[in-house]
PDB file of C-alpha atoms in Angstrom:
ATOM      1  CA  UNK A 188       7.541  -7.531  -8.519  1.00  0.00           C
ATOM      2  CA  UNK A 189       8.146  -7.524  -4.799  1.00  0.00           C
ATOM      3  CA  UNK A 190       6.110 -10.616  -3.245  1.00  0.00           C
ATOM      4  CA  UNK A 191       6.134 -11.549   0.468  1.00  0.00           C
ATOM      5  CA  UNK A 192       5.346 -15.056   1.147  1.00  0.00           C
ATOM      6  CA  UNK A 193       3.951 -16.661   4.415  1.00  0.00           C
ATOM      7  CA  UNK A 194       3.729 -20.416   5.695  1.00  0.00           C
ATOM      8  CA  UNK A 195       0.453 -22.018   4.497  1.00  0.00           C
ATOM      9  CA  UNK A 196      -1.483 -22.509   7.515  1.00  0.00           C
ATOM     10  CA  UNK A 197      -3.756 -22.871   8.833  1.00  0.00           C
ATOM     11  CA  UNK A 198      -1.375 -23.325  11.994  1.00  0.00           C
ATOM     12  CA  UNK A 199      -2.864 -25.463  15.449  1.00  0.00           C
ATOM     13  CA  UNK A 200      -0.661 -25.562  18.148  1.00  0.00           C
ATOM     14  CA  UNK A 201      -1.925 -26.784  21.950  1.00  0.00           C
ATOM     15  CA  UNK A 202      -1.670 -23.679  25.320  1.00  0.00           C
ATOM     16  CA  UNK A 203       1.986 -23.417  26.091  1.00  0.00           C
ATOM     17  CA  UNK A 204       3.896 -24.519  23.244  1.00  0.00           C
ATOM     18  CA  UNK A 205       5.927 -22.468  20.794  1.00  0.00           C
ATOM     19  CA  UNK A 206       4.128 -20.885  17.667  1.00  0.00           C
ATOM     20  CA  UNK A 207       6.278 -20.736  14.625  1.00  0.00           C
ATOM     21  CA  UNK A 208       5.561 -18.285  11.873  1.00  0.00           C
ATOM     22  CA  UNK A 209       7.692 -17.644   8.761  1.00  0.00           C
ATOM     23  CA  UNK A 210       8.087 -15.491   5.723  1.00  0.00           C
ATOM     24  CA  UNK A 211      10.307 -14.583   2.488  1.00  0.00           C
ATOM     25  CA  UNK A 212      10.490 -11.621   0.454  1.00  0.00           C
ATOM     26  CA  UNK A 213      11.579 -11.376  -2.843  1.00  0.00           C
ATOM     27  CA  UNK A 214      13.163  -7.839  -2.388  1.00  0.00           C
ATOM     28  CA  UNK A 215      16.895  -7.490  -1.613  1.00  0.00           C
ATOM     29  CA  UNK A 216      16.469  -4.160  -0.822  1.00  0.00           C
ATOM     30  CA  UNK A 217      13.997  -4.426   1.933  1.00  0.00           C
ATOM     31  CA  UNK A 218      14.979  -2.873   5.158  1.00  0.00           C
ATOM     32  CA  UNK A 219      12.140  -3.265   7.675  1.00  0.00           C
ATOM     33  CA  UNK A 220      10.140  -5.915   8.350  1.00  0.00           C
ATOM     34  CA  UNK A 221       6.939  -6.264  10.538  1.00  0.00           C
ATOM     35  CA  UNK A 222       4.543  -8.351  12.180  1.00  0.00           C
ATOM     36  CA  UNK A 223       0.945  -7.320  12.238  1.00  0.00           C
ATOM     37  CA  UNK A 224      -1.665  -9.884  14.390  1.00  0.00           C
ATOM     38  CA  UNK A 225      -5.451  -9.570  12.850  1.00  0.00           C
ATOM     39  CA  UNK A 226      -8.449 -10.954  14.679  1.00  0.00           C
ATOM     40  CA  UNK A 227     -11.296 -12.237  12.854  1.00  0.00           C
ATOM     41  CA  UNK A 228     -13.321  -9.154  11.689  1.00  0.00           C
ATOM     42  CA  UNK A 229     -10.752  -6.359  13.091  1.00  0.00           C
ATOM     43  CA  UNK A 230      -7.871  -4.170  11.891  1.00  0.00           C
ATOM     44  CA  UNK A 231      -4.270  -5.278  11.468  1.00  0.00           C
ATOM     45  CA  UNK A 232      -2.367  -4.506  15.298  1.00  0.00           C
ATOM     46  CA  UNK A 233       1.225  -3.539  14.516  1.00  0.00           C
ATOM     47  CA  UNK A 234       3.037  -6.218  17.243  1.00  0.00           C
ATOM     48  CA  UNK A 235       6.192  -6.552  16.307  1.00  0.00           C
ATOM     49  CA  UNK A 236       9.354  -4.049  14.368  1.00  0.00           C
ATOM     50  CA  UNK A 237      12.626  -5.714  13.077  1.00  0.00           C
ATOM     51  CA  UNK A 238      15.572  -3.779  10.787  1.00  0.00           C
ATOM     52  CA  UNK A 239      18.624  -5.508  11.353  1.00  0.00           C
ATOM     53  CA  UNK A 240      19.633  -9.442  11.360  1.00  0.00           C
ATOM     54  CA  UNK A 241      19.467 -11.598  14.444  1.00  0.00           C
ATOM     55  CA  UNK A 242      16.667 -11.510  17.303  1.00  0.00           C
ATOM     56  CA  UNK A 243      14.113  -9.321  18.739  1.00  0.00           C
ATOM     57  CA  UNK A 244      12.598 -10.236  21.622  1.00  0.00           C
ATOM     58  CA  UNK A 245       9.317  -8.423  23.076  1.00  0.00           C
ATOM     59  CA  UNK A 246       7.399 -10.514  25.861  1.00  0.00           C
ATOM     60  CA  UNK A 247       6.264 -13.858  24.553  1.00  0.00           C
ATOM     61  CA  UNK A 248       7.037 -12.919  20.912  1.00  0.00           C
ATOM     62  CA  UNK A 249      10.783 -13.233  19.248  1.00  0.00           C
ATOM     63  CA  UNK A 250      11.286 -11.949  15.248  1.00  0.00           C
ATOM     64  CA  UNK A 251      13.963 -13.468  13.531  1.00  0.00           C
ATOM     65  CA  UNK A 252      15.822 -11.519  10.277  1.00  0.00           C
ATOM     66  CA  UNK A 253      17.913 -12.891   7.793  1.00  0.00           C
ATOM     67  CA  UNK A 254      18.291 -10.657   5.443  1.00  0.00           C
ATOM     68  CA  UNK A 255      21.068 -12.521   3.457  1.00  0.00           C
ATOM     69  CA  UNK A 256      17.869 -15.703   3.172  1.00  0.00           C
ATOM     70  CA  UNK A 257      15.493 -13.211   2.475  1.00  0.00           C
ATOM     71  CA  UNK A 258      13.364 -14.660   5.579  1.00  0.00           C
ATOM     72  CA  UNK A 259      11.863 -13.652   8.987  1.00  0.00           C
ATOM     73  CA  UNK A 260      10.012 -14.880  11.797  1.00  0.00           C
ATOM     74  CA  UNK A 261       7.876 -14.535  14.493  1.00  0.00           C
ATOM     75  CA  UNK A 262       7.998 -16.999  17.586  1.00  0.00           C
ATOM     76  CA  UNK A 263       5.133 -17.551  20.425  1.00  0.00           C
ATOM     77  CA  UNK A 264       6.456 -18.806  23.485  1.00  0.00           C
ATOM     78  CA  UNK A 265       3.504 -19.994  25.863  1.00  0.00           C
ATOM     79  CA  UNK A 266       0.896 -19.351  23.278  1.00  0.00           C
ATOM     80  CA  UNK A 267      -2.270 -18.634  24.411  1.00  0.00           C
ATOM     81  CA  UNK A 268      -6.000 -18.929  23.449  1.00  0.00           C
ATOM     82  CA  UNK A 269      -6.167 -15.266  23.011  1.00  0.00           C
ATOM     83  CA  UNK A 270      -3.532 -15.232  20.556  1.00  0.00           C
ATOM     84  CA  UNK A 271      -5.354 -17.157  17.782  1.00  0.00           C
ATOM     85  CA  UNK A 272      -5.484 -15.051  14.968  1.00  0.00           C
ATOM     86  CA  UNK A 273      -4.367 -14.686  11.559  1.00  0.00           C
ATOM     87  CA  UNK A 274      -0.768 -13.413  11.552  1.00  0.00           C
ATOM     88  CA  UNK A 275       0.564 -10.734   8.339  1.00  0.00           C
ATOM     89  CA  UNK A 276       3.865 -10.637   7.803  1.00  0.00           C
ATOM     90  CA  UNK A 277       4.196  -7.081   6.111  1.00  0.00           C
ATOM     91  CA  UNK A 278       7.992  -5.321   4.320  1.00  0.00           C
ATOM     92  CA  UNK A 279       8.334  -1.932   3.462  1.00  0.00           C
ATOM     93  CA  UNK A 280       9.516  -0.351   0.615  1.00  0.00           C
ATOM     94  CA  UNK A 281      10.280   2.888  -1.119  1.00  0.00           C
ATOM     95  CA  UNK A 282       9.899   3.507  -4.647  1.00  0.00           C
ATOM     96  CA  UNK A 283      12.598   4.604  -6.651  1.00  0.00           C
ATOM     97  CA  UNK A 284      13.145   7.872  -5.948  1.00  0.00           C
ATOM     98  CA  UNK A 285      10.701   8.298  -2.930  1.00  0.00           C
ATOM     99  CA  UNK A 286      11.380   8.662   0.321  1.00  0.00           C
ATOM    100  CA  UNK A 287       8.630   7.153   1.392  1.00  0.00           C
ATOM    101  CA  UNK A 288       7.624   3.733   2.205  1.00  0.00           C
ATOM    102  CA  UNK A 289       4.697   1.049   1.240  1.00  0.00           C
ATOM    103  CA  UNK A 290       3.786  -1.663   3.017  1.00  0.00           C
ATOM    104  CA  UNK A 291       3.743  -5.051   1.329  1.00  0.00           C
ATOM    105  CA  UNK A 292       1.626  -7.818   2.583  1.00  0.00           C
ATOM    106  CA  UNK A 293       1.556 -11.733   2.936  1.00  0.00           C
ATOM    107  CA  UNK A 294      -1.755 -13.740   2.661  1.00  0.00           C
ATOM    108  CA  UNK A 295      -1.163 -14.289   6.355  1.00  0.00           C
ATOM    109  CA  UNK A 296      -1.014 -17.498   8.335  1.00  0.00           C
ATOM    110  CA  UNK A 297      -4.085 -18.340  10.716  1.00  0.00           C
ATOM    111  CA  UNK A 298      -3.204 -19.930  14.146  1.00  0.00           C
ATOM    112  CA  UNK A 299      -5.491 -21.613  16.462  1.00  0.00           C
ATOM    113  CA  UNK A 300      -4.238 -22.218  19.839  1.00  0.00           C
ATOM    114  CA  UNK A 301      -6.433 -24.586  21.895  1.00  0.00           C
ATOM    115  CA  UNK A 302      -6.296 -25.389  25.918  1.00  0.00           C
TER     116      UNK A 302
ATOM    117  CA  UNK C  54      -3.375   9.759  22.859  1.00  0.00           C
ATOM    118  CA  UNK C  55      -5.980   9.114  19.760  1.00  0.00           C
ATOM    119  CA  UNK C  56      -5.217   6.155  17.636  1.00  0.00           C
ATOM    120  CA  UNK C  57      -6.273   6.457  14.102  1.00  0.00           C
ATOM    121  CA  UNK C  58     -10.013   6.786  13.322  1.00  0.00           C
ATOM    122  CA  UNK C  59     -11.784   6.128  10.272  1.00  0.00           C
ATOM    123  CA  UNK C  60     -15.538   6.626   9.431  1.00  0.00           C
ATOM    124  CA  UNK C  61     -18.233   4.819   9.011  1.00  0.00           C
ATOM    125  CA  UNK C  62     -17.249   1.946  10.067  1.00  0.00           C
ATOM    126  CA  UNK C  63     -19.930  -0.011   7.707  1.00  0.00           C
ATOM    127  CA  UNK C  64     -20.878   0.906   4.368  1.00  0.00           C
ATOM    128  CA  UNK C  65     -23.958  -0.673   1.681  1.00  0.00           C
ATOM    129  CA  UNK C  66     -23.618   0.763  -1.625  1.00  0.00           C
ATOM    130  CA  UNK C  67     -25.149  -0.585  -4.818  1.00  0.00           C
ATOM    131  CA  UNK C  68     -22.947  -0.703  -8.342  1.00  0.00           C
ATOM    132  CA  UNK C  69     -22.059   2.192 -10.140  1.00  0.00           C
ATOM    133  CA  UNK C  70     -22.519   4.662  -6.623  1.00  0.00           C
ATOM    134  CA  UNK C  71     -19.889   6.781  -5.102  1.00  0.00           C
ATOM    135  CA  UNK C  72     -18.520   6.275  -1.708  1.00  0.00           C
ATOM    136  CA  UNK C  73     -16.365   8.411   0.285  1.00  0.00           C
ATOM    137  CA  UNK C  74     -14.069   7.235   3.706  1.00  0.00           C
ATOM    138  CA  UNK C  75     -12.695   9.098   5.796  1.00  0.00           C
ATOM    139  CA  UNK C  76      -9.812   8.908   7.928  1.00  0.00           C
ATOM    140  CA  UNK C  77      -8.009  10.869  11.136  1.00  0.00           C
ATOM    141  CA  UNK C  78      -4.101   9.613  11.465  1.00  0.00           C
ATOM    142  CA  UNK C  79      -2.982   9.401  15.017  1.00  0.00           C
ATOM    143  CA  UNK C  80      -1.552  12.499  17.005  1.00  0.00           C
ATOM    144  CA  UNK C  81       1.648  13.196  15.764  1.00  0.00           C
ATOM    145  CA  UNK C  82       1.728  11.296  12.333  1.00  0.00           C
ATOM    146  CA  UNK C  83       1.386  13.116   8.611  1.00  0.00           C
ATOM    147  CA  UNK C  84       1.592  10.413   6.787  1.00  0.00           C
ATOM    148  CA  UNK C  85      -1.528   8.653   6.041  1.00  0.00           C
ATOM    149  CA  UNK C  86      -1.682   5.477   3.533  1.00  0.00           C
ATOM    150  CA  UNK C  87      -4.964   3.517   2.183  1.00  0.00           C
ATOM    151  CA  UNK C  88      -5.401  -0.233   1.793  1.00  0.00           C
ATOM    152  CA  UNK C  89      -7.646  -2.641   0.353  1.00  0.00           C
ATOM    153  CA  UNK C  90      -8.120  -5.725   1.745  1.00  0.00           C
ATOM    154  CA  UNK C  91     -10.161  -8.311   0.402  1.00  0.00           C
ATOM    155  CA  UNK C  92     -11.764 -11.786   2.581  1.00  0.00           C
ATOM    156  CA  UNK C  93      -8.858 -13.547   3.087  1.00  0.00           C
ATOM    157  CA  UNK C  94      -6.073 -11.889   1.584  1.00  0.00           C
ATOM    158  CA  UNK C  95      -3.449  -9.564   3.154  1.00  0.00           C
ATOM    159  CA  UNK C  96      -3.996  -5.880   2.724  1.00  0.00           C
ATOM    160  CA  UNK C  97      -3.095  -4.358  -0.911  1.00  0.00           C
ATOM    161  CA  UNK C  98      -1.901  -0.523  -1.060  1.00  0.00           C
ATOM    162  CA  UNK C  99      -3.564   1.644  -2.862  1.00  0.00           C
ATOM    163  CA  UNK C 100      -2.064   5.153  -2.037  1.00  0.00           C
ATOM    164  CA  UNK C 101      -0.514   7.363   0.246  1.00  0.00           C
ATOM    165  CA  UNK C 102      -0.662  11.141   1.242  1.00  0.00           C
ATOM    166  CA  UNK C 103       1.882  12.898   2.796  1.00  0.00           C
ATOM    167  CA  UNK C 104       1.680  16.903   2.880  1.00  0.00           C
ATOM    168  CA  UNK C 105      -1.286  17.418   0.723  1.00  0.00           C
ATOM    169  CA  UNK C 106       0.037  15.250  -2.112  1.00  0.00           C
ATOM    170  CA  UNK C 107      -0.541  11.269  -3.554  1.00  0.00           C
ATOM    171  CA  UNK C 108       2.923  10.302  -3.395  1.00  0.00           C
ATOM    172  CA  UNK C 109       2.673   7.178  -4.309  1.00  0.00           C
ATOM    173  CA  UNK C 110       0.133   4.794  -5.780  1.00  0.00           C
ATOM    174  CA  UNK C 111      -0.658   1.319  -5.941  1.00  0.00           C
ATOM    175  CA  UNK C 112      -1.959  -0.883  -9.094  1.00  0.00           C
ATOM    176  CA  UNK C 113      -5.775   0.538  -8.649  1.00  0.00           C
ATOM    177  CA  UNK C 114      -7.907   2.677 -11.219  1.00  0.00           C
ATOM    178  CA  UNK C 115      -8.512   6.021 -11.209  1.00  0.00           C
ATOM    179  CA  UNK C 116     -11.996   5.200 -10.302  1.00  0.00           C
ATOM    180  CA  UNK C 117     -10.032   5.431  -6.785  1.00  0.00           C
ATOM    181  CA  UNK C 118      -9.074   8.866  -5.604  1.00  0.00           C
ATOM    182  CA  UNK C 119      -8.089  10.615  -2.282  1.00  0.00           C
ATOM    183  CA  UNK C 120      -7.165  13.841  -0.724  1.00  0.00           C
ATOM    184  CA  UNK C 121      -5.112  14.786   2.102  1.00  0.00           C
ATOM    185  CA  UNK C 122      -5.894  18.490   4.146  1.00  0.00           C
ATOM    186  CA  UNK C 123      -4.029  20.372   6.142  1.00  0.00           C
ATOM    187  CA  UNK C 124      -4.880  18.945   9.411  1.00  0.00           C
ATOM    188  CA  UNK C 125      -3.325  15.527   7.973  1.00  0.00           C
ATOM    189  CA  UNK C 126      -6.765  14.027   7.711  1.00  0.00           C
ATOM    190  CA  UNK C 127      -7.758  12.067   4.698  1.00  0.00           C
ATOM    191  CA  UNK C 128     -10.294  10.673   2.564  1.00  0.00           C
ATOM    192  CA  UNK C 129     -10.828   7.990  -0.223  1.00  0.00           C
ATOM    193  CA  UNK C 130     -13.452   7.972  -2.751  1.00  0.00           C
ATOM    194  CA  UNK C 131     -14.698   5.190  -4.950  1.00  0.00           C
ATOM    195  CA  UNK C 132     -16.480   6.238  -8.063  1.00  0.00           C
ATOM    196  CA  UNK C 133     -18.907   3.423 -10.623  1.00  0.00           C
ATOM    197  CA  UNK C 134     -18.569   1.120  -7.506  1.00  0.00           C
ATOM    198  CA  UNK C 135     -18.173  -2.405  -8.564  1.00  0.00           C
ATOM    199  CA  UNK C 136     -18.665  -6.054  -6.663  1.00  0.00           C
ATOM    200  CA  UNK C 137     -15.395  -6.103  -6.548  1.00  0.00           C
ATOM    201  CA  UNK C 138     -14.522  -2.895  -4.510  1.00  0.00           C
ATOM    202  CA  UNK C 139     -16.193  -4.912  -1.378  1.00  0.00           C
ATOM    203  CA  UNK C 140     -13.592  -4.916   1.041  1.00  0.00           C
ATOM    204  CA  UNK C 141     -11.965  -3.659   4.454  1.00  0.00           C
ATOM    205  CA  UNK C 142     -10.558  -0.857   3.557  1.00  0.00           C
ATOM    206  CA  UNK C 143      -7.749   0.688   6.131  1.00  0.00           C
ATOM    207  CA  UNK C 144      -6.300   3.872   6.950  1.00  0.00           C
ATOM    208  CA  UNK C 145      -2.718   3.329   8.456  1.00  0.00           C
ATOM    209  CA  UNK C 146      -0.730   6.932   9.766  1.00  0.00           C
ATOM    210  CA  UNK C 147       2.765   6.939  10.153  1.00  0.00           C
ATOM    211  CA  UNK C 148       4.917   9.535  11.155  1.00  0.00           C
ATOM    212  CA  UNK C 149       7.294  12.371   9.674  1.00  0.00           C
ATOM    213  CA  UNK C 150       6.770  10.856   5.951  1.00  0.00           C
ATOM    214  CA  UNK C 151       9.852   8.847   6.831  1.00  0.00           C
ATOM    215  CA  UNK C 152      10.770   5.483   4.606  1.00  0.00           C
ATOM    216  CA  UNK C 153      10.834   2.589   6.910  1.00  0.00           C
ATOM    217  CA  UNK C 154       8.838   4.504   9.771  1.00  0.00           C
ATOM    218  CA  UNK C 155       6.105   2.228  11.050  1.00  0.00           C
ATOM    219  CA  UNK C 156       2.793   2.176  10.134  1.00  0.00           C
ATOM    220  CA  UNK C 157      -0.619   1.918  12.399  1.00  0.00           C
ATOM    221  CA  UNK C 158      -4.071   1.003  11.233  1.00  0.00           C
ATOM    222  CA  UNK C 159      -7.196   2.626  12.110  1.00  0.00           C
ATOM    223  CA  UNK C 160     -10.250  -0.190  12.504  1.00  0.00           C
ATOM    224  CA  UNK C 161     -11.228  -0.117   9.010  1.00  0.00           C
ATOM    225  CA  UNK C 162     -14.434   0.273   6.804  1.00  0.00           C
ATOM    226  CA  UNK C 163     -16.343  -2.515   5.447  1.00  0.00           C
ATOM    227  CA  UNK C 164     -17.664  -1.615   2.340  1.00  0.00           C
ATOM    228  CA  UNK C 165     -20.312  -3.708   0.840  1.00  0.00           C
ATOM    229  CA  UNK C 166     -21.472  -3.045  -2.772  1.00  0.00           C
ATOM    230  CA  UNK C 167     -24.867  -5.180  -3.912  1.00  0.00           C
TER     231      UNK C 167
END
């Protein structure tokens, strides 16, 4: 059974400090991870890709891998109103035999930022 | 460049109807996957299409069903809706049917079943 697991939130953090969202995965064979942002009512937004250990840095947003921990995850540097949202932490993986992938999801974590 | 589309965008059925979504992947992409995804939870897969053919499926019953045609379009249908089949339910396209390729989300269908 491949589970992904996400902080319970929800998370509150004030304008301009750092967010800090995490996740584990049960599968040793996952090989990409992502990070999808959700506003209330819309569609998952792909934001972030990561596929090997260490850092990824886009903008304000950093994704962490450790692959041998089984964890990953996103940072907010200067977080902003407009980036509350809930926050799904999403692996892929092929069945045996495929060579195509399925995503697997977290719950997600919510995060408020307030000014 | 079109992202993916998906229509309607709202949906009231009553138990035991049919329902059929449909869904456009983006330019470029021939994969297309379906999701579920319930208040409050992440999304859940249900299948995915990639030249004509369900290539893999999730833990859902056969009550679900989909086809994929050649222009890479696709559709879901829900037979003997249930309460329980209310839900978001997203199209995500991803390209060249490749394993860890990512995958991008149309804006969804709310389906409501009274």
């Amino acid at each position: 059974q491949k589970e992904v697991e996400q902080n319970s939130g929800p998370l509150s953090v004030p304008e301009g400090a750092i967010a800090s969202l995490n996740c584990t995965y049960s599968d040793r064979v996952s090989q990409s991870f992502f990070w999808y942002r959700q506003y209330s009512g819309k569609s998952p937004e792909l934001i972030m890709s990561i596929y090997s250990n260490g850092d990824k840095e886009d903008g304000r947003f950093t994704a962490q891998l450790n692959k041998a921990s089984q964890y990953v995850s996103l940072l907010i540097r200067d977080s902003q109103p407009s980036d509350s949202a809930t926050y799904l932490c999403a692996v892929i993986q092929a069945d045996r035999g495929s060579t195509l992938g399925r995503l697997y999801f977290g719950r997600g974590t919510q995060l408020t930022v307030w000014p | 460049d079109a992202g993916v589309t998906q229509s309607p965008t709202h949906l009231i059925k009553t138990r035991g109807q049919q329902v059929t979504l449909r869904c456009s992947p983006k330019s470029g992409h021939d994969t297309v996957s379906w999701y579920q995804q319930a208040l409050g939870q992440g999304p859940q897969f249900i299948f995915q299409y990639y030249e004509e053919e369900e290539r893999q499926r999730g833990n859902f019953p056969d009550r679900f069903s989909g086809h994929q045609f050649p222009n890479y379009s696709s559709e879901l249908n829900v037979n003997a809706l249930l309460l329980g089949d209310s839900a978001l339910y997203l199209c995500a396209s991803s390209p060249q049917g490749l394993t860890y390729n990512e995958q991008f989300f149309g804006p969804g269908t709310r389906l409501t079943v009274l």
